[in-house]
Coordinates of C-alpha atoms in Angstrom, one line a residue:
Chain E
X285 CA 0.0 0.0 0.0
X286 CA 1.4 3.0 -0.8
X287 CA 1.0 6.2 1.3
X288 CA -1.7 8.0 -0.3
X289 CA -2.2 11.6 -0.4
X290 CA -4.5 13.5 1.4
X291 CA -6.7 16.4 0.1
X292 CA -6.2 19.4 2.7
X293 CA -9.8 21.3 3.7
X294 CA -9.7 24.2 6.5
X295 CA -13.0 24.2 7.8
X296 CA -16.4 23.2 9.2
X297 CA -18.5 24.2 6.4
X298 CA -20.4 22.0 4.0
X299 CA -18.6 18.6 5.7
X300 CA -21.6 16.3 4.6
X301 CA -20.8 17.6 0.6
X302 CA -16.9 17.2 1.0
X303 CA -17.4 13.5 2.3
X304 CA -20.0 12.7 0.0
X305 CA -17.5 14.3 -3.1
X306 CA -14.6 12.6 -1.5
X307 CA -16.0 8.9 -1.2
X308 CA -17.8 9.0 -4.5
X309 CA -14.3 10.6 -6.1
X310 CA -12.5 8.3 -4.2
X311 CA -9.9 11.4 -2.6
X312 CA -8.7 10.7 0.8
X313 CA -9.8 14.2 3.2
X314 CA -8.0 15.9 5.7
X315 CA -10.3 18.7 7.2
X316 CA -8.3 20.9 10.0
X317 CA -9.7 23.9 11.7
X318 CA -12.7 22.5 12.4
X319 CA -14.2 25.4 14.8
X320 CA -10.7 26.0 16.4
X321 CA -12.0 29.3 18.0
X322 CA -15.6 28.5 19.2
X323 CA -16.5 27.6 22.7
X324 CA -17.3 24.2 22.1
X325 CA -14.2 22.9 19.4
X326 CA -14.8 20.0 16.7
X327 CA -17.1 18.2 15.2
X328 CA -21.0 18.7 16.5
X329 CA -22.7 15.5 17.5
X330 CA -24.3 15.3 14.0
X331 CA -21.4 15.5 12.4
X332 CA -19.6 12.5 13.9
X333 CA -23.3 10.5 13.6
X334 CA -22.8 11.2 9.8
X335 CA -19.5 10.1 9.9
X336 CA -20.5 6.9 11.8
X337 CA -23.5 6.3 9.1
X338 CA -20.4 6.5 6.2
X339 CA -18.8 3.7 8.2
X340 CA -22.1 1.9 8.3
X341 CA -22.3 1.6 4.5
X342 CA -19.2 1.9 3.4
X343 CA -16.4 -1.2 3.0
X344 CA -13.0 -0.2 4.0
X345 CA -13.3 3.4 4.8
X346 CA -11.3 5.0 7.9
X347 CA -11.8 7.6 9.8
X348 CA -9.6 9.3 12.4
X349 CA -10.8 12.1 14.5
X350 CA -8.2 13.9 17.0
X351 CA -9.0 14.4 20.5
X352 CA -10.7 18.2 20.3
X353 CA -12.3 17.0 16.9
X354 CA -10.9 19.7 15.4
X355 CA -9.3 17.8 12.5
X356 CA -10.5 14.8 10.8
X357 CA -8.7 12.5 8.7
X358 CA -10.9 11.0 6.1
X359 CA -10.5 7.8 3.7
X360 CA -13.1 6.5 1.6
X361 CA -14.2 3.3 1.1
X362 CA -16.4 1.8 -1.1
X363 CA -20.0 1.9 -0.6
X364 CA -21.9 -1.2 0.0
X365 CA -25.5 -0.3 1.0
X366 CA -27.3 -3.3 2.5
X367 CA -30.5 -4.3 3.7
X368 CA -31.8 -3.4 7.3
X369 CA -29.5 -1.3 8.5
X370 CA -30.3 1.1 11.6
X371 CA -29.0 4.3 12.2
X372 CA -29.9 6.5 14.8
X373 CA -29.1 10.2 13.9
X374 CA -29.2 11.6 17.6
X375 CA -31.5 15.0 18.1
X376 CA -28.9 17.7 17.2
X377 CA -30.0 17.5 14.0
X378 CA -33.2 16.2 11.8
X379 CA -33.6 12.8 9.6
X380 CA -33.5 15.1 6.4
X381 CA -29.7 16.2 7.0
X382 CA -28.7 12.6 6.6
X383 CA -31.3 11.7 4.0
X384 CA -29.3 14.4 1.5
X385 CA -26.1 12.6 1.7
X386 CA -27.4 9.4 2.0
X387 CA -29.8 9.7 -1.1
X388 CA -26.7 10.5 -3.2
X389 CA -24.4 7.7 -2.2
X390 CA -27.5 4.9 -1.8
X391 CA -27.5 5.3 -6.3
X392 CA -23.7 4.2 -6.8
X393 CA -23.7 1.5 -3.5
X394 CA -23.1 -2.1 -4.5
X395 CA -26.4 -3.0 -3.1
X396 CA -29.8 -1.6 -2.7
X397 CA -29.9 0.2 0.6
X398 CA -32.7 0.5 3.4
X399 CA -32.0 1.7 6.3
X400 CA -34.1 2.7 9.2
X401 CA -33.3 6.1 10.3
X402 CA -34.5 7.6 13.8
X403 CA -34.9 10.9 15.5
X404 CA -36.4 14.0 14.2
X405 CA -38.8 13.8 11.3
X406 CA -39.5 17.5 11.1
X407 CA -37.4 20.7 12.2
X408 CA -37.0 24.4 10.9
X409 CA -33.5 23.7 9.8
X410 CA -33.6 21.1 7.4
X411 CA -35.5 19.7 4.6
X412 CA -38.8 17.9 6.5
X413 CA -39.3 14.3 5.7
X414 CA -42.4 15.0 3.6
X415 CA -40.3 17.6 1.2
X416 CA -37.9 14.5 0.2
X417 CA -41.1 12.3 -0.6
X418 CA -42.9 15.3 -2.6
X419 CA -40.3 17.2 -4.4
X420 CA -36.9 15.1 -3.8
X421 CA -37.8 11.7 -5.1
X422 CA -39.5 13.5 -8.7
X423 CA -36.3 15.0 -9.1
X424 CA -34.4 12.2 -8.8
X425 CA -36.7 10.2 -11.7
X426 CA -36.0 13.1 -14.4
X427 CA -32.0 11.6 -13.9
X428 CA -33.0 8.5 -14.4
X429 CA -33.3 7.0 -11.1
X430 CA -35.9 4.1 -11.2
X431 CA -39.5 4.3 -9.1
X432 CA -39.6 0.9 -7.7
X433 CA -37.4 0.6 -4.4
X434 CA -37.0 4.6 -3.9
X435 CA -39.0 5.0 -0.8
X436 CA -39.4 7.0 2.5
X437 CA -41.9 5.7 4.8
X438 CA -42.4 7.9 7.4
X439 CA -43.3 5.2 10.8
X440 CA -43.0 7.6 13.8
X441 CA -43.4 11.3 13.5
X442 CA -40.4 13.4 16.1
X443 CA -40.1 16.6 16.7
X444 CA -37.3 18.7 18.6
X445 CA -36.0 18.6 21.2
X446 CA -36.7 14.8 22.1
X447 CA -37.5 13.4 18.9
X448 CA -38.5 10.0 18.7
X449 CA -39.4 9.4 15.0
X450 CA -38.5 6.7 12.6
X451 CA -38.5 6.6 9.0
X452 CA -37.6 3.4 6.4
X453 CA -35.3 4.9 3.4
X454 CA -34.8 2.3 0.3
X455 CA -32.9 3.7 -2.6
X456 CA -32.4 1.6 -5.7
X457 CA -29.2 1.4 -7.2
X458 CA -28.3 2.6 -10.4
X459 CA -25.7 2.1 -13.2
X460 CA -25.2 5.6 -14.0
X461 CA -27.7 8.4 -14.2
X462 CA -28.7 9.8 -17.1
X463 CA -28.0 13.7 -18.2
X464 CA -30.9 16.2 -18.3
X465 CA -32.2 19.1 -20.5
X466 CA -34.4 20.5 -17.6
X467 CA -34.9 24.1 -18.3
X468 CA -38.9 24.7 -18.9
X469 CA -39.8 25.2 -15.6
X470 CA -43.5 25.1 -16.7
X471 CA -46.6 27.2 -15.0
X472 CA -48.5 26.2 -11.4
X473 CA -51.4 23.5 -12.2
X474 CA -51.6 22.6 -8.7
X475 CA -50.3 22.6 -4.6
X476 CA -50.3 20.0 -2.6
X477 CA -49.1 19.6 1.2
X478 CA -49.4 18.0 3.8
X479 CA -49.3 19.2 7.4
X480 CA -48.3 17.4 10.1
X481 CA -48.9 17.3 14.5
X482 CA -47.1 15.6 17.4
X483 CA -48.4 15.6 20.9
X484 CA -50.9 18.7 20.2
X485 CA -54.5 19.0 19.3
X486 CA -55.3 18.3 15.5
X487 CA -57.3 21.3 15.1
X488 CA -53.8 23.3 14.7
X489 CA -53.3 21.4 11.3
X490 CA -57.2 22.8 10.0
X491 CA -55.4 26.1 10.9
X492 CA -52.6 26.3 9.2
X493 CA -54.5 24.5 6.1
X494 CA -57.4 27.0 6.6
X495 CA -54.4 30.2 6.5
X496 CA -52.4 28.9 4.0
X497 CA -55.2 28.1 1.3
X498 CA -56.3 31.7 2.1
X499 CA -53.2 33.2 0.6
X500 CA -53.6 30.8 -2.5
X501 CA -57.1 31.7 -3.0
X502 CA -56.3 34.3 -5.6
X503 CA -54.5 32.3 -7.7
X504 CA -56.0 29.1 -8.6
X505 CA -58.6 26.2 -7.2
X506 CA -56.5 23.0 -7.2
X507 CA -54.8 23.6 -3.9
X508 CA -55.2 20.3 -1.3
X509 CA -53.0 20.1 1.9
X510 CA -53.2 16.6 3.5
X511 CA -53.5 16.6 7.1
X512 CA -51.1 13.9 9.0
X513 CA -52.2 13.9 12.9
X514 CA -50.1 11.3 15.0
X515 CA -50.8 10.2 18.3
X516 CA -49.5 7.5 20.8
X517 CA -46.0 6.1 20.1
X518 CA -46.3 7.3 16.3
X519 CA -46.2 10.8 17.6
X520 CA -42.8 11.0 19.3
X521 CA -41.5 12.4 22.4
X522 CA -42.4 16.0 21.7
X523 CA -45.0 18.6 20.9
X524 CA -44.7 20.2 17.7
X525 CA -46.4 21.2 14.0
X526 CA -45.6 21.9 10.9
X527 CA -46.2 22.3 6.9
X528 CA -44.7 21.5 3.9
X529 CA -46.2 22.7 0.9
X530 CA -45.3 21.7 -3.1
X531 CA -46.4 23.4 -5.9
X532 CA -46.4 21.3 -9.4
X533 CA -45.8 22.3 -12.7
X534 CA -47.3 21.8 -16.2
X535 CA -43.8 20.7 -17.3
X536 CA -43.6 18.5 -13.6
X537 CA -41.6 20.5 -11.9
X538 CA -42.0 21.0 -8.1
X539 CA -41.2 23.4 -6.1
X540 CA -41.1 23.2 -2.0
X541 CA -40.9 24.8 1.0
X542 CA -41.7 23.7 4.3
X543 CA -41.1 24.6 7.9
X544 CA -41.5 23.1 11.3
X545 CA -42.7 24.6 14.7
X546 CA -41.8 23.3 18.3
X547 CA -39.9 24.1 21.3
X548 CA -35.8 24.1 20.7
X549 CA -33.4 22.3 22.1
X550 CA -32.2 23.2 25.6
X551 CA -28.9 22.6 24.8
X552 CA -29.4 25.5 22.1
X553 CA -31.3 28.2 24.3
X554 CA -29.0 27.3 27.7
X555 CA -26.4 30.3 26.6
X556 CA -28.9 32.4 25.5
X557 CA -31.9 34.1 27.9
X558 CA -33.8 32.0 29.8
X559 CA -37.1 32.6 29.0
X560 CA -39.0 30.6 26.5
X561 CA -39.1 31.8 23.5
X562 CA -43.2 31.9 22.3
X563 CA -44.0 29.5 19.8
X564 CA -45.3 30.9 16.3
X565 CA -49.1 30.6 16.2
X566 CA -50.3 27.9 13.5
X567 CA -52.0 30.6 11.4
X568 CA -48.7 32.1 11.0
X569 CA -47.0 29.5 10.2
X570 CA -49.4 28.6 7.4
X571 CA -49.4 32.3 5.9
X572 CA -45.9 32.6 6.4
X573 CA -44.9 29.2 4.4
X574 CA -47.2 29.7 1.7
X575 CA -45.5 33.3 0.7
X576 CA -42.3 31.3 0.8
X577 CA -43.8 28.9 -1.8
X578 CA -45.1 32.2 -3.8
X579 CA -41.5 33.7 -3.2
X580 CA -40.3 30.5 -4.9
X581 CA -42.4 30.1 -7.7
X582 CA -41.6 33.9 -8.5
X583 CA -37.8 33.5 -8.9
X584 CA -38.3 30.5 -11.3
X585 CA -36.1 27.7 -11.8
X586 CA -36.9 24.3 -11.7
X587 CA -35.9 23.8 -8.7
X588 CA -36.6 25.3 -5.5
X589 CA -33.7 27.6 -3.7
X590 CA -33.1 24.1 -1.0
X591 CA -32.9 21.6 -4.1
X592 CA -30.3 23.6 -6.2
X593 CA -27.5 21.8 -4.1
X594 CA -28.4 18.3 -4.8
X595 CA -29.6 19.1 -8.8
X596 CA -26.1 20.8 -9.2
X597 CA -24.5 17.2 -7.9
X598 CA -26.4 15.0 -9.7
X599 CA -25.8 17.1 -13.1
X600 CA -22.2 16.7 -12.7
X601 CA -22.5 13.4 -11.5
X602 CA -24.0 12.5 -15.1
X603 CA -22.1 10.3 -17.6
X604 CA -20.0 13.0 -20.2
X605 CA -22.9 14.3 -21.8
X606 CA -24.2 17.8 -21.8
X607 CA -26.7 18.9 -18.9
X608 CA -28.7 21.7 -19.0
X609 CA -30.8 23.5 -16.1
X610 CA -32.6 26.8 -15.2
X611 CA -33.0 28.0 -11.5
X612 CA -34.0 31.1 -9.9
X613 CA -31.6 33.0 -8.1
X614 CA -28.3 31.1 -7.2
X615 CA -28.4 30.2 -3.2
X616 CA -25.7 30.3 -1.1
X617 CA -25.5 26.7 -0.8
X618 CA -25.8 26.1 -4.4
X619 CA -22.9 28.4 -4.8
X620 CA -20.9 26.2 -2.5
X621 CA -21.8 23.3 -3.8
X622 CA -21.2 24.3 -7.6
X623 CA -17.2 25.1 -5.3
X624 CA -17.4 21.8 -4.3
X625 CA -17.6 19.9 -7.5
X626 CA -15.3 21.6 -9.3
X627 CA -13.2 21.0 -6.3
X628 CA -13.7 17.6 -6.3
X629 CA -14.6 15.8 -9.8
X630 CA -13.3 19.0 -11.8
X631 CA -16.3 20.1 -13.2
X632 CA -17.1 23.6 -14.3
X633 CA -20.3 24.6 -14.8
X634 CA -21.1 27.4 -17.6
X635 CA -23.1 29.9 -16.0
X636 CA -25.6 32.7 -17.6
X637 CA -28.3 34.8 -16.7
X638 CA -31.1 35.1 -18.5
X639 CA -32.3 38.6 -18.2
X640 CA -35.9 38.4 -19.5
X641 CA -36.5 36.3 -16.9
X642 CA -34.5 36.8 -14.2
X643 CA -33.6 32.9 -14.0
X644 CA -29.7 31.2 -14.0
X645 CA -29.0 29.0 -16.6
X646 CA -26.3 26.3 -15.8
X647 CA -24.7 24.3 -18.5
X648 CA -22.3 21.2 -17.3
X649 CA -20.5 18.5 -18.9
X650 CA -21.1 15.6 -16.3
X651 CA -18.0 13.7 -14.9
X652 CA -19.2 10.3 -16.0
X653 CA -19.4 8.3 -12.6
X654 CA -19.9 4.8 -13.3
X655 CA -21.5 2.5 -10.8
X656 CA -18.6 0.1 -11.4
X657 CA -19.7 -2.2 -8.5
X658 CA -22.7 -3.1 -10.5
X659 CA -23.1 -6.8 -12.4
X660 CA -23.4 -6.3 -15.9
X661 CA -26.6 -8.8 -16.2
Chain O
X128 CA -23.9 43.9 -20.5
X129 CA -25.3 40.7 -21.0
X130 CA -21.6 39.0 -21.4
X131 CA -20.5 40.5 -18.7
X132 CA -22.9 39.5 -16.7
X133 CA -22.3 36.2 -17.6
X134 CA -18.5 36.7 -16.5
X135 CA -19.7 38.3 -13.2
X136 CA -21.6 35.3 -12.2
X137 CA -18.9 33.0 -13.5
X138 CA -16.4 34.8 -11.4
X139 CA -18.9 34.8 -8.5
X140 CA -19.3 30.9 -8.2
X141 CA -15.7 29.6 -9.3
X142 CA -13.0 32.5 -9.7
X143 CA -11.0 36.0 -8.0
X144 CA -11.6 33.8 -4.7
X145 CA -8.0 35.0 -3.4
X146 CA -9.1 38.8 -4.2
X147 CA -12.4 38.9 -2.6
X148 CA -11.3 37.1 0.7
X149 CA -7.6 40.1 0.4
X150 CA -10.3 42.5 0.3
X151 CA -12.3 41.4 3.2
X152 CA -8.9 41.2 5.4
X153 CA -8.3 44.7 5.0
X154 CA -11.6 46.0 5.4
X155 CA -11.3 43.9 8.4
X156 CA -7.8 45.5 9.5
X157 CA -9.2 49.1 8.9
X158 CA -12.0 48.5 11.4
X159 CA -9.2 47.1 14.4
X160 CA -7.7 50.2 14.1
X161 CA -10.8 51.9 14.6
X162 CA -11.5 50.5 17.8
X163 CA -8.4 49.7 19.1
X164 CA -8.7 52.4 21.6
X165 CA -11.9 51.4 22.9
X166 CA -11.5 48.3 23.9
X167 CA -7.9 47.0 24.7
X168 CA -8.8 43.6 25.7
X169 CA -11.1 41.7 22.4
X170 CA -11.9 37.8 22.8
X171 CA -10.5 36.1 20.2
X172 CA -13.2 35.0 18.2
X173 CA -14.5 38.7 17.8
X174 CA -12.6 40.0 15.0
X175 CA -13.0 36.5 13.1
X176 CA -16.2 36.1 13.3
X177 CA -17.0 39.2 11.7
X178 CA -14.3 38.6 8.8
X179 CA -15.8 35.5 8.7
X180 CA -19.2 36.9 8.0
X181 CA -17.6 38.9 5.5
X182 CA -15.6 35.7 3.8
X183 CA -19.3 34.1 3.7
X184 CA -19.1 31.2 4.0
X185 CA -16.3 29.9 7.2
X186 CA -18.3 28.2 10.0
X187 CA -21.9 28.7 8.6
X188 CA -24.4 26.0 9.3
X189 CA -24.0 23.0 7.2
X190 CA -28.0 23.0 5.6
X191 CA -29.3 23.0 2.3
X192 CA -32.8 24.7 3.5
X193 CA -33.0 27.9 2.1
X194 CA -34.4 29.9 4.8
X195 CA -33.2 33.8 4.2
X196 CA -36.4 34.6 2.9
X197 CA -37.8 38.0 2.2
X198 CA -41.6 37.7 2.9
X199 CA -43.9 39.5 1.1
X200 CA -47.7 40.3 1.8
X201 CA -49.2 38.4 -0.8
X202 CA -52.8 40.3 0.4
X203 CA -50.8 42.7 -2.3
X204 CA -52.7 43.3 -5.6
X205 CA -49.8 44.5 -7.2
X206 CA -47.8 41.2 -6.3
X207 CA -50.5 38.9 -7.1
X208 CA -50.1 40.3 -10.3
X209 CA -46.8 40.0 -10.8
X210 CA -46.6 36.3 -10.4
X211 CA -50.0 35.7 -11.9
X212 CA -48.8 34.2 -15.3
X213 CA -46.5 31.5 -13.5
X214 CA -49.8 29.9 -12.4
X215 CA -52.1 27.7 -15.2
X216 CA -54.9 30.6 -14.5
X217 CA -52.9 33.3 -15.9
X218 CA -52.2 33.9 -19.1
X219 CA -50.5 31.2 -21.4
X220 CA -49.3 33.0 -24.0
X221 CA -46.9 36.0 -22.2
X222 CA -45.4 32.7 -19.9
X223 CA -45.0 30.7 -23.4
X224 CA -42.0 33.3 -24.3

């Protein structure tokens, strides 16, 4: 074995992308300055959970953490997948930061993955479990990725701070995906959503349907918002409530956004006052995420502002054939992530704006990842 | 304008990396020297945090959720306007274009 070389990263930002890049471009990571000058140094619990699910479906893969966790030493394996695999992703973050990473890797495993995942379903900070079903999984079928085994099968609703949800993940594997010419974004036929409760009274879902409908009222009929009321074990450990909203295109596009409302995490609010902070009222919540959705279906794109991250990833993760794709305005983390690639698997997107519009076109020439583990039948 | 837009955005995601972050630094030096005699003891993370601000993108919170939104009161006429033709009940041909 020779020694091999590491890639040098400074830096806590974007970990989940750079391990993700690294393990499907095979480049040994070395990460240093990991939060060298915050109170609490290294790695957040999530962080090392997410490393310890890499390990989980990866063969041969090493990590090496040193004692403040302010550098991390990582070597990718190959990734296996597997059948019932467990992973509990603590409460420091939700479900849907792992499901992003996870997704990606699950198409070029060796074998089918499903995995049970458990902690928290729905929070403010990350994608809700619903988005990936509505908006996530149709995204990943316009590159090719087949129907049968993609599913997220939501068991046990959690909400911060205790959690207490589980979820079944199955992702199909796939040879290679196929490159897209995704740029008619299409006009709104309809919204769909679906709202969910844990541990309060159902009648705060028929208010934030009743609000957010109200806002969508002057543009068109076909607007239904499911209602998903858990009780018992299926509703967690902790009150909470929240929306997530997708609008569909004539051309099949969706669009998202969702948010999530309970208490925070005590671990979060202990340096800050004391008082608890007053929970936003359901009707709120349902106006508020509605002019979100509006807000996204103004910018255009075919994508929502949260999906342009993973739609950049799986363009250049296309076999060497042109991909073409419109989004509204670039996001921060679609900006990072567009870094990242060419970083990583050296590809450079072409990038113009399209003034009559207002929308980003991106033009990409994919790397050609081959899902080389596959049998050839 | 329209190709250098094009560069600008170009340069925005990918390139000039090293000139934007020199440019932040000496903002950030300027501003020490401001304050300097206010304060003679800073914690440490102070002055990084803020150039880290500036840099954009040092520490920040690994998640793709888009959540600096701008919300508007859709009540608006005007707005509802504005974004009437990127629903089915506006009108076809303008979105056609």
């Amino acid at each position: 074995m020779g020694k091999s070389s590491y890639k040098r990263l400074t830096g806590s930002q974007n970990l989940r992308q750079r391990l993700v890049l690294a393990t499907l471009s095979a480049t040994p990571v070395l990460i240093e300055d990991i939060r060298t000058d915050d109170t609490w140094p290294g790695l957040r619990r999530h962080e090392v959970s997410f490393l310890r699910l890499l390990e989980k479906i990866c063969d041969d893969c090493a990590v090496e953490i040193n004692e403040t966790g302010t550098k991390l030493k990582f070597k990718p394996g190959i990734v296996m997948g597997g059948r019932n695999l467990v992973h509990d992703c603590g409460l420091t973050r939700s479900i849907g930061y792992f499901l992003e990473p996870l997704i990606v890797l699950g198409l070029f495993a060796k074998k089918p993955i499903s995995i049970k995942l458990k902690g928290i379903t729905n929070d403010s900070k990350d994608p809700s479990v619903d988005t990936f079903r509505s908006t996530t999984f149709p995204m990943l079928k316009r590159f090719g990725v087949p129907s049968e085994g993609l599913e997220l099968k939501i068991e046990n609703r959690g909400s911060p701070p205790l959690g207490g949800g589980e979820v079944l993940l199955a992702i199909p594997v796939v040879q290679s995906l196929t490159a897209v010419k995704w740029t008619d974004e299409g006009m709104v036929k309809r919204i769909r959503g679906v709202t969910f409760s844990t541990r309060v009274s159902s009648q705060f879902e028929n208010t934030m349907v009743f609000a957010a409908r109200g806002i969508f009222n002057s543009f068109l009929p076909d607007v239904h918002i499911f209602t998903d009321h858990r009780a018992g074990v299926h509703a967690g450990n902790s009150p909470g409530y929240g929306i997530s909203l997708v609008a569909e295109t004539t051309s099949g596009c969706c669009l998202s956004a969702d948010t999530a409302i309970s208490y925070a995490h005590e671990e979060a609010t202990a340096g800050l006052e004391d008082e608890k902070k007053e929970l936003m009222p359901p009707d709120e919540v349902g106006v508020q995420i509605a002019s979100v959705l509006l807000g996204e279906i103004e910018q255009g794109g075919v994508v929502d502002s949260t999906h342009q991250g993973l739609l950049f990833l799986l363009c250049a993760l296309c076999p060497q054939d042109v991909s073409k794709v419109r989004v509204g305005r670039l996001s921060p983390y679609g900006i990072e992530t567009l870094r990242h690639i060419k970083d990583f698997l050296g590809v450079q997107f072409v990038i113009t704006a399209d003034p009559t519009t207002g929308t980003v076109m991106l033009k990409c020439v994919g790397c050609g990842l081959k899902n080389l583990s596959r049998k050839v039948s | 304008t329209f190709s250098r837009q094009t560069t600008n955005l170009m340069q925005l995601v990918y390139g000039k990396s090293s000139s934007v972050s020199t440019k932040a630094n000496e903002e950030q030096d300027s501003s020490d020297e401001d304050s300097d005699g206010d304060d003679f003891f800073r914690p440490k993370g102070d002055g990084i945090k803020k150039h880290r601000v500036e840099a954009g993108n040092w520490n920040v919170e690994d998640s793709s959720k888009f959540t600096n939104h701008s919300i508007k009161d859709w009540n608006d006429k005007k707005l509802i306007e504005s974004v009437r033709d990127r629903f089915v009940t506006g009108d076809w041909s303008k979105a056609a274009k």
